[in-house]
PDB file of C-alpha atoms in Angstrom:
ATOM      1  CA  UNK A   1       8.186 -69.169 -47.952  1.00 57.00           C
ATOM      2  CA  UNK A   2       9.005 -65.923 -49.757  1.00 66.00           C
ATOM      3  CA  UNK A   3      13.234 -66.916 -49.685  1.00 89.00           C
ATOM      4  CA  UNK A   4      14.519 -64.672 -47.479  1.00 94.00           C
ATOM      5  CA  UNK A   5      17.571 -64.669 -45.528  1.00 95.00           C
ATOM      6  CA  UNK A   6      19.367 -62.219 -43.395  1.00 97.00           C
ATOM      7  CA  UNK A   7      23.025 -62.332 -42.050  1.00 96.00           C
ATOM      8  CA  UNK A   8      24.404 -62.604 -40.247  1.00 97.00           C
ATOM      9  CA  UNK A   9      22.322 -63.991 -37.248  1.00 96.00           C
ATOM     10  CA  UNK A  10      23.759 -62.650 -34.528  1.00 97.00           C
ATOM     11  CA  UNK A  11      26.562 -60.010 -34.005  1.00 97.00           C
ATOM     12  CA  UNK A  12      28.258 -58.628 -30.908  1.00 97.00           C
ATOM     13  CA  UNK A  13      30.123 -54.859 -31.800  1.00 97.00           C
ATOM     14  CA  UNK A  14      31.787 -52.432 -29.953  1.00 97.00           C
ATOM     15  CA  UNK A  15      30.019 -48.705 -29.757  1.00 97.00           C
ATOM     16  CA  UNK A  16      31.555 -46.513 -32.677  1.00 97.00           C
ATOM     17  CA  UNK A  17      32.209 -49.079 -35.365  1.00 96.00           C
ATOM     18  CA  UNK A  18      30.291 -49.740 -38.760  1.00 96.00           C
ATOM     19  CA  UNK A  19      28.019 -52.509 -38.967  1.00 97.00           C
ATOM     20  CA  UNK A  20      26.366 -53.845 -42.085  1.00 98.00           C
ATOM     21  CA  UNK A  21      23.566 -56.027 -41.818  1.00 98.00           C
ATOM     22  CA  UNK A  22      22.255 -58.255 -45.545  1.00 98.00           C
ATOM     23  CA  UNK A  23      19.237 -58.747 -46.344  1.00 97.00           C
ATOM     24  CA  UNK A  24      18.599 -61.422 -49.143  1.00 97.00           C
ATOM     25  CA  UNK A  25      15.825 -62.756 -51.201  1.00 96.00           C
ATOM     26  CA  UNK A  26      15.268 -65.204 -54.191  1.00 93.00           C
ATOM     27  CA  UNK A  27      12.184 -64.018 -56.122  1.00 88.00           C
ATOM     28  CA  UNK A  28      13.882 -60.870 -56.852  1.00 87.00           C
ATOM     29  CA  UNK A  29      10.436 -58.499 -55.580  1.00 92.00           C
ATOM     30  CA  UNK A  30      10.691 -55.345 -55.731  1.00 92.00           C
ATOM     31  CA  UNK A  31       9.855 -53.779 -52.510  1.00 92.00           C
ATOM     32  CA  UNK A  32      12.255 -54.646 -49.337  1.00 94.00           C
ATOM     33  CA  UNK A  33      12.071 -52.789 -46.247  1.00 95.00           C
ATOM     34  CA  UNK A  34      14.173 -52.753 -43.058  1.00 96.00           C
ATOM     35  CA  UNK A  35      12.431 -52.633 -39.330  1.00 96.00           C
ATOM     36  CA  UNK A  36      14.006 -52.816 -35.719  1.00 96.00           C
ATOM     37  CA  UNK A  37      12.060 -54.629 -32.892  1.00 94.00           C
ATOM     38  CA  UNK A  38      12.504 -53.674 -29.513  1.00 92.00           C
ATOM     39  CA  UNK A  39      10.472 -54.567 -26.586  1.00 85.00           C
ATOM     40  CA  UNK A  40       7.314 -52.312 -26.094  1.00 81.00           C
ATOM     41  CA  UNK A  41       7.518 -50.908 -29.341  1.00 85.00           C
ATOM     42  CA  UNK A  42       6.243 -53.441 -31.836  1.00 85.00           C
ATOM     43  CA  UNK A  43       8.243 -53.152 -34.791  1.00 91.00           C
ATOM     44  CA  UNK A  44       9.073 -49.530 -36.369  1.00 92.00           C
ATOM     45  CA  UNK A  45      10.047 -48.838 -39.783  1.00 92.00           C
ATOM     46  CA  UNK A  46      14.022 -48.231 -40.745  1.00 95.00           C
ATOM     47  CA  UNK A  47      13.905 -47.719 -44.265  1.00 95.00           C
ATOM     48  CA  UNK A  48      12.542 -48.817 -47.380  1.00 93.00           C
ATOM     49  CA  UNK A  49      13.492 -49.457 -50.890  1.00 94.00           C
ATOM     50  CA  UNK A  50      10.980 -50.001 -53.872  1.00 90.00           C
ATOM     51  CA  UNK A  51      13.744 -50.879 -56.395  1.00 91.00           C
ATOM     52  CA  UNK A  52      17.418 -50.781 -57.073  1.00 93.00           C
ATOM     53  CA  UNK A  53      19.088 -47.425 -56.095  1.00 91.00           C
ATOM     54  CA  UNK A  54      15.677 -46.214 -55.024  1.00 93.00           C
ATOM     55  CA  UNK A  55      14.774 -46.028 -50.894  1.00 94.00           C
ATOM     56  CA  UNK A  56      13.187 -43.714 -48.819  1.00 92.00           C
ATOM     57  CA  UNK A  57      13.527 -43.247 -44.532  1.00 92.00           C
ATOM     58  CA  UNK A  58      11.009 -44.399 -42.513  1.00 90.00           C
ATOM     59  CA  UNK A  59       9.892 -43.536 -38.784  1.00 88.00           C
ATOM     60  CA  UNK A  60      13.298 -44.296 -37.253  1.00 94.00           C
ATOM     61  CA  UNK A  61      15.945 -43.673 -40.102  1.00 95.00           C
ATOM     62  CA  UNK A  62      18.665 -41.349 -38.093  1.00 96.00           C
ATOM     63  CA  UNK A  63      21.686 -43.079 -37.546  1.00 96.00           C
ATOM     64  CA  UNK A  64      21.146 -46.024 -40.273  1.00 97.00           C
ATOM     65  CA  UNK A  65      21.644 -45.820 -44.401  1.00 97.00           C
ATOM     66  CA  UNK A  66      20.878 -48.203 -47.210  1.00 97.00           C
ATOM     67  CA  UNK A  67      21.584 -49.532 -50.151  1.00 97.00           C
ATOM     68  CA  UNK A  68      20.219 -51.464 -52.887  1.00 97.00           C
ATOM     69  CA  UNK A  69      22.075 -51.913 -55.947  1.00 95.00           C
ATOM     70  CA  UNK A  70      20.928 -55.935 -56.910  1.00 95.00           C
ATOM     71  CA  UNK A  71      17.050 -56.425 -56.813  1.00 94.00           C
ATOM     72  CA  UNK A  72      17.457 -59.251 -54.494  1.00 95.00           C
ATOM     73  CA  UNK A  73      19.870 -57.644 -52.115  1.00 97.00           C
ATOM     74  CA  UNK A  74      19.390 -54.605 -49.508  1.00 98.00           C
ATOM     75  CA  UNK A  75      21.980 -53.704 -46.809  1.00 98.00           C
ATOM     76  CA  UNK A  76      21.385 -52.007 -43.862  1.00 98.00           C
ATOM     77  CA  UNK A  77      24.321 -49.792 -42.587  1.00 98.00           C
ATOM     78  CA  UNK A  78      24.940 -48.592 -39.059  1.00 97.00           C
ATOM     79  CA  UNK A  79      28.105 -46.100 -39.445  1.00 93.00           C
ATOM     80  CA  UNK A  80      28.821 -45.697 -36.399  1.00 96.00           C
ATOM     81  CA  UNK A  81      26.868 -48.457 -34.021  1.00 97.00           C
ATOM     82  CA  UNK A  82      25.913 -46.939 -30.567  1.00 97.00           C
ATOM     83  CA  UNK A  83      24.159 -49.168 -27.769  1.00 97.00           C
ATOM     84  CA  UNK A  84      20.738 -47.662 -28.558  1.00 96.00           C
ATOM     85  CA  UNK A  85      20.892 -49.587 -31.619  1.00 97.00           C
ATOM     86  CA  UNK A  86      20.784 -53.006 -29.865  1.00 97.00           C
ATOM     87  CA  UNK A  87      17.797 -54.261 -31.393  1.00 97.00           C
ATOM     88  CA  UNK A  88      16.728 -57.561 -33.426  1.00 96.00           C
ATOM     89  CA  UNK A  89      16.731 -56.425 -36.881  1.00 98.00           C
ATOM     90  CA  UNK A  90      14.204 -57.572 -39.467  1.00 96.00           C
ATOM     91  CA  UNK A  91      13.706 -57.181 -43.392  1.00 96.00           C
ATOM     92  CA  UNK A  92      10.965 -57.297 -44.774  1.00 95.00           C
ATOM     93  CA  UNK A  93      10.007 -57.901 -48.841  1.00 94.00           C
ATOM     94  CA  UNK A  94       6.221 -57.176 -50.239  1.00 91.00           C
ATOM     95  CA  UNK A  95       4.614 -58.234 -53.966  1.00 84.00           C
ATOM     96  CA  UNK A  96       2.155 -55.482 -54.798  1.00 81.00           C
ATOM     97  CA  UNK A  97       3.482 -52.203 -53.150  1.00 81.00           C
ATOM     98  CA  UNK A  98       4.064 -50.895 -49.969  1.00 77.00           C
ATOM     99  CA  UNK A  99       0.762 -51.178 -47.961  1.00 79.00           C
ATOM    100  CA  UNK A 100       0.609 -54.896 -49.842  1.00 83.00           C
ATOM    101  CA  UNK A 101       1.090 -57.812 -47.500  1.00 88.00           C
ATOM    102  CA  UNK A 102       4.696 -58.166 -45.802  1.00 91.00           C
ATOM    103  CA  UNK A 103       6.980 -61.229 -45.401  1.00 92.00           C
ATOM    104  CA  UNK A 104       9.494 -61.477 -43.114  1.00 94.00           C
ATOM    105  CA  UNK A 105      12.910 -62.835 -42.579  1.00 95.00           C
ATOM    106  CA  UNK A 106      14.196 -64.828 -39.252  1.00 94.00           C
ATOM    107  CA  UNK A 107      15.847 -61.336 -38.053  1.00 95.00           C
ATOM    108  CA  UNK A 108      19.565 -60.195 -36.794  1.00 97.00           C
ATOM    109  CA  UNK A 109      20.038 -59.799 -33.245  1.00 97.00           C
ATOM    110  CA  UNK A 110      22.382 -57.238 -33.037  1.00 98.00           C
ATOM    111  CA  UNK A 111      24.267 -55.934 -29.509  1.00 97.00           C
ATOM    112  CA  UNK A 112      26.351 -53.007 -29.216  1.00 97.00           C
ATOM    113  CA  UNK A 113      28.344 -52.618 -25.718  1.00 96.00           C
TER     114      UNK A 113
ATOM    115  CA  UNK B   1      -2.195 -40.562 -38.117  1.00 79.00           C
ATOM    116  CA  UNK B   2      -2.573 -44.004 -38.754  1.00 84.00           C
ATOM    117  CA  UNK B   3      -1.854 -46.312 -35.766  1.00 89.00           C
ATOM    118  CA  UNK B   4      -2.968 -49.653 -34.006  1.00 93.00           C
ATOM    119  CA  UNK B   5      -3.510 -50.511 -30.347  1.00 94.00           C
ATOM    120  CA  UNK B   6      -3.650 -53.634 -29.124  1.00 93.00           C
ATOM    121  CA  UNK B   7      -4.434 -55.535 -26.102  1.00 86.00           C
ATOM    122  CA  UNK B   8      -1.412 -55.380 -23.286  1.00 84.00           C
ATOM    123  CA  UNK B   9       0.101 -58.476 -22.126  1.00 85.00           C
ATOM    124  CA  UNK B  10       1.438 -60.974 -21.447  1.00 94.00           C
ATOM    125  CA  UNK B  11      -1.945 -63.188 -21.587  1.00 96.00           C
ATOM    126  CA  UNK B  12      -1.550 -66.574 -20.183  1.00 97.00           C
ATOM    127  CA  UNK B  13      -4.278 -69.062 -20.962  1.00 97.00           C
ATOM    128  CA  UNK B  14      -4.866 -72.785 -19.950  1.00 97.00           C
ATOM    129  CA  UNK B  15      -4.986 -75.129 -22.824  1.00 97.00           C
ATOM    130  CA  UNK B  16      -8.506 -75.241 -24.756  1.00 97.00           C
ATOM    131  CA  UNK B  17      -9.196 -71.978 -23.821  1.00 97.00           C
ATOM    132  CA  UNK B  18     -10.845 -69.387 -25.749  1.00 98.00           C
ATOM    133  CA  UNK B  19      -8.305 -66.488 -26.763  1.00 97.00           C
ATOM    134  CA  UNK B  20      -9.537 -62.802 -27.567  1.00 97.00           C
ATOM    135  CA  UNK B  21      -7.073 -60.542 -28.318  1.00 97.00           C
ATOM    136  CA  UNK B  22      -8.231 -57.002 -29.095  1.00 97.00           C
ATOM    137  CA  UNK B  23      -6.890 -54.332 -31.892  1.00 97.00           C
ATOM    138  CA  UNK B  24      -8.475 -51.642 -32.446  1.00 97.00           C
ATOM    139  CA  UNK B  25      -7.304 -48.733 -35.299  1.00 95.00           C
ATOM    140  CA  UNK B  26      -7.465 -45.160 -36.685  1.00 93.00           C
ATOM    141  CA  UNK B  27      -7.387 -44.864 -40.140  1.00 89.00           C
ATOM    142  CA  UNK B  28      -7.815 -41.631 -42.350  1.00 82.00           C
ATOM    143  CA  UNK B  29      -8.375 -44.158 -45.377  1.00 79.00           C
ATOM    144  CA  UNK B  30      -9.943 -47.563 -46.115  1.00 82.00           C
ATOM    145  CA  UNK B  31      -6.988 -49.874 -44.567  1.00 90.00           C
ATOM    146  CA  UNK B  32      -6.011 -53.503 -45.247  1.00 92.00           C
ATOM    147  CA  UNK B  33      -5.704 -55.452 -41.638  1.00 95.00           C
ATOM    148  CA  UNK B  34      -3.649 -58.112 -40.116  1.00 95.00           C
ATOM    149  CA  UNK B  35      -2.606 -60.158 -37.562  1.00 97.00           C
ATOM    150  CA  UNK B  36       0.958 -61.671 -37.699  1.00 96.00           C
ATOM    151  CA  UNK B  37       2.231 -64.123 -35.285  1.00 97.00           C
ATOM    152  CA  UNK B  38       5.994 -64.575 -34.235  1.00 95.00           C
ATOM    153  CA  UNK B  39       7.257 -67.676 -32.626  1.00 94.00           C
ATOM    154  CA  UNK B  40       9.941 -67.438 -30.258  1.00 90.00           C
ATOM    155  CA  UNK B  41      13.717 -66.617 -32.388  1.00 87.00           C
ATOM    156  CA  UNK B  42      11.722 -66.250 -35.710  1.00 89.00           C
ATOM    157  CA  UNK B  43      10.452 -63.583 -37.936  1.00 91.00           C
ATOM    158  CA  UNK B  44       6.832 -62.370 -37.813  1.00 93.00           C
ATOM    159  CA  UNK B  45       4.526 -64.868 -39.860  1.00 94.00           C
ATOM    160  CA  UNK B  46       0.985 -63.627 -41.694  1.00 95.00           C
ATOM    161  CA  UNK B  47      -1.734 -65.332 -39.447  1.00 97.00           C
ATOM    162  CA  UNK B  48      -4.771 -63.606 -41.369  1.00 97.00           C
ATOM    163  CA  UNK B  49      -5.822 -60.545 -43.496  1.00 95.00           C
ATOM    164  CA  UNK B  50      -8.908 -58.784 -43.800  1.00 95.00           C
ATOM    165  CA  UNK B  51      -8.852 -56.249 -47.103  1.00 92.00           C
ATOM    166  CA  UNK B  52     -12.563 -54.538 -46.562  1.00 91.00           C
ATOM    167  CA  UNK B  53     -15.487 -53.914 -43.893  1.00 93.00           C
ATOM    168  CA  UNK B  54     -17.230 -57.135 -42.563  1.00 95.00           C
ATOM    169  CA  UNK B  55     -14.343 -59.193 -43.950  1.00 96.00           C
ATOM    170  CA  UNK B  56     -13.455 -62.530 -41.614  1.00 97.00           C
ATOM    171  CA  UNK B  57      -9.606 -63.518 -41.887  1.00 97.00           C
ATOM    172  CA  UNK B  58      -9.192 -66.954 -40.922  1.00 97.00           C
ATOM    173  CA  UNK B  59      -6.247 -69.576 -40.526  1.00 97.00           C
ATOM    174  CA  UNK B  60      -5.176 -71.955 -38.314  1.00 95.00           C
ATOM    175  CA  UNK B  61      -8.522 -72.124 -36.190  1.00 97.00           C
ATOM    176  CA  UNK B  62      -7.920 -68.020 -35.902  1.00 98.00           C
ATOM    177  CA  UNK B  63     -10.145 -66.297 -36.649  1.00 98.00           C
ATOM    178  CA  UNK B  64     -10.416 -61.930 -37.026  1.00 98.00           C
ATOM    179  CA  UNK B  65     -13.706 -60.008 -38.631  1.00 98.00           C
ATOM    180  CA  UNK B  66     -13.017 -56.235 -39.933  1.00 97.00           C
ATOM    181  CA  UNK B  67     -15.343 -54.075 -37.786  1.00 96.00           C
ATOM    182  CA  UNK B  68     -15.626 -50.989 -39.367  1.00 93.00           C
ATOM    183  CA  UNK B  69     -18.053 -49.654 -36.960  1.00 94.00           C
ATOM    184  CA  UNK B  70     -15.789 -50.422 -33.872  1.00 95.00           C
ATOM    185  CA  UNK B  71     -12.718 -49.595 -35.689  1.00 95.00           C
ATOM    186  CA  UNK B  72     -11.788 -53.123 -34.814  1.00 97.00           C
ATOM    187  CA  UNK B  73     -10.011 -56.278 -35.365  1.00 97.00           C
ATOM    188  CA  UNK B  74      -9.979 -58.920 -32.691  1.00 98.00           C
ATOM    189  CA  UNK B  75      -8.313 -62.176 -33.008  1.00 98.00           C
ATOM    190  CA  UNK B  76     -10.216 -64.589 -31.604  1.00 98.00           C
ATOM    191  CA  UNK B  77      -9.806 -68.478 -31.436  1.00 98.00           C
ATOM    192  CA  UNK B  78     -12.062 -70.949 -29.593  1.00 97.00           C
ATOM    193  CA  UNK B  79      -9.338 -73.872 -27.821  1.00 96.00           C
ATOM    194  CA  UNK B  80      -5.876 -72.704 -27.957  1.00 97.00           C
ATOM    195  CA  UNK B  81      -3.140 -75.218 -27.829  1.00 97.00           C
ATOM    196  CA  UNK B  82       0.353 -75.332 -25.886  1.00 97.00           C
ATOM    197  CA  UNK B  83       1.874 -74.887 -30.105  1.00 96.00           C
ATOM    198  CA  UNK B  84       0.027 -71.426 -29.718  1.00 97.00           C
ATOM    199  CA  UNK B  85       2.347 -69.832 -27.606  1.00 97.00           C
ATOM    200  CA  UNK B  86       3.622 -66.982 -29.387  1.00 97.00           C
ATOM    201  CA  UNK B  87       3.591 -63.229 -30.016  1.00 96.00           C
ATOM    202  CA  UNK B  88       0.776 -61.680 -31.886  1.00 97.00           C
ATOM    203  CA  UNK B  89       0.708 -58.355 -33.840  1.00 96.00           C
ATOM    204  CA  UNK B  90      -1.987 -56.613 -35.804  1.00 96.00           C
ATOM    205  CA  UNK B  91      -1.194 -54.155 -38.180  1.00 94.00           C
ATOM    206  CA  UNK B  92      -2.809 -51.789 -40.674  1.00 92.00           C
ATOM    207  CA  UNK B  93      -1.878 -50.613 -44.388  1.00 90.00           C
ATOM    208  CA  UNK B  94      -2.895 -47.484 -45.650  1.00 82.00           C
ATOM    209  CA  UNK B  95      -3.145 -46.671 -49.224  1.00 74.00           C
ATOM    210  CA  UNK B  96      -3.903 -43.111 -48.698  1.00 66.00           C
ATOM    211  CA  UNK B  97      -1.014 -42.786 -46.438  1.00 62.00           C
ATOM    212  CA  UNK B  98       1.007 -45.473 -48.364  1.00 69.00           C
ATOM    213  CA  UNK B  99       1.889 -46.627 -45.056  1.00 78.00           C
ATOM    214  CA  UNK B 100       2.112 -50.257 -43.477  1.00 84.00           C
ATOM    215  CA  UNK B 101       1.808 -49.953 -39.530  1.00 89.00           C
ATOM    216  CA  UNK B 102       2.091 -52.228 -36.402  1.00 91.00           C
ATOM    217  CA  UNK B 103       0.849 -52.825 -33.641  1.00 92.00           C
ATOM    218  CA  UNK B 104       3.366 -53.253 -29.924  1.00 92.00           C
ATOM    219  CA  UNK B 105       2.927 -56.842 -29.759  1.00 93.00           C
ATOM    220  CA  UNK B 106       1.111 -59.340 -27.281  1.00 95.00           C
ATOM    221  CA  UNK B 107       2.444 -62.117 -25.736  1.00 95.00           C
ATOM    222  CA  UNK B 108       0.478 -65.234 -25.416  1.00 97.00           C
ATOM    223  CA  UNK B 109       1.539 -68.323 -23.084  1.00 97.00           C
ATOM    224  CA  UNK B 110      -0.603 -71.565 -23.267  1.00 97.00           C
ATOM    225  CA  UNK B 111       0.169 -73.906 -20.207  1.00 97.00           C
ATOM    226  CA  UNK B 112      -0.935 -77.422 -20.389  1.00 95.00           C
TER     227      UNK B 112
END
């Protein structure tokens, strides 16, 4: 169990409003990372953050930010949520670097109408 | 680039079955492989790893050997259970790209 929790849960928005989504975890490692699963695409690559105030975009980073400011927290930002961006939304922490093995959280359904 | 293609599915098997689900990969570099399982509402769990040619993963009764020749790394297990019902995904990390990659995903049902 690497400790990692993500909330909230679930959340229901409205298209044009700013969603943050928390990612948390307890053994304060130092690479986090953000993905989006949606069906037929496996899971693609949001961001990613190798310590505190540094991250870097991955495939699908348009339309998201993120910060990082505590090692064990990184927040996922959607400024202005659009219904493209319904997706379950996991983080992600690794030990040794970024092609080291990942652990997951339980995920974030997220639904924008 | 680096990428991963698995097997399409959904695969339904009856119980005690045996389970072969292919991934095969490009890789510019010498990648780490995986196979990650997610059970249905939860996050993606490590099943196995392989870290070098010729290297069997194993867990669980699953079992995955990295085929460098083939470019492959099929997850194989010889009686599946109902408990095995799940999503797989294999997945790739690249040092040389510094990249960590997945695969789309195949869904496995197990009737009794």
């Amino acid at each position: 169990d690497a400790g990692i929790t993500q909330s909230p849960r679930h959340k229901v928005t409205e298209t044009g409003t700013p969603v943050t989504l928390r990612c948390h975890q307890t053994e304060n490692h130092r690479y986090m990372y953000w993905y989006r699963q949606d069906p037929g695409h496996g899971l693609r690559l949001i961001h990613y953050s190798y310590g505190v105030k540094d991250t870097d975009k991955g495939e699908v980073s348009d339309g998201y930010s993120v910060s990082r400011s505590k090692t064990e927290d990184f927040l996922l930002t959607l400024e202005s949520a659009t219904s493209s961006q319904t997706s379950v939304y996991f983080c992600a922490i690794s030990i040794g670097g970024v092609t080291d093995t990942q652990y997951f959280g339980p995920g974030t359904r997220l639904t924008v109408l | 680039g680096d990428s991963v293609t698995q097997m399409e599915g959904p695969v339904t098997l009856s119980e005690e079955a045996f389970l072969t689900i292919n991934c095969t990969y490009t890789a510019t570099g010498y990648p780490s492989l995986f196979w990650y399982v997610q059970y249905p509402g939860e996050g993606l769990q490590l099943l196995l790893k392989a870290t070098k040619a010729d290297d069997k993963g194993s867990n669980k009764g699953f079992e995955a050997t990295y085929r460098k020749e083939t470019t492959s790394f099929h997850l194989e297990k010889g009686s599946v259970q109902v408990s095995d019902s799940a999503v797989y995904f294999c997945a790739l990390s690249d040092l040389t790209g510094n990249q960590f990659y997945f695969g789309t995903g195949t869904s496995l049902t197990v009737i009794p």
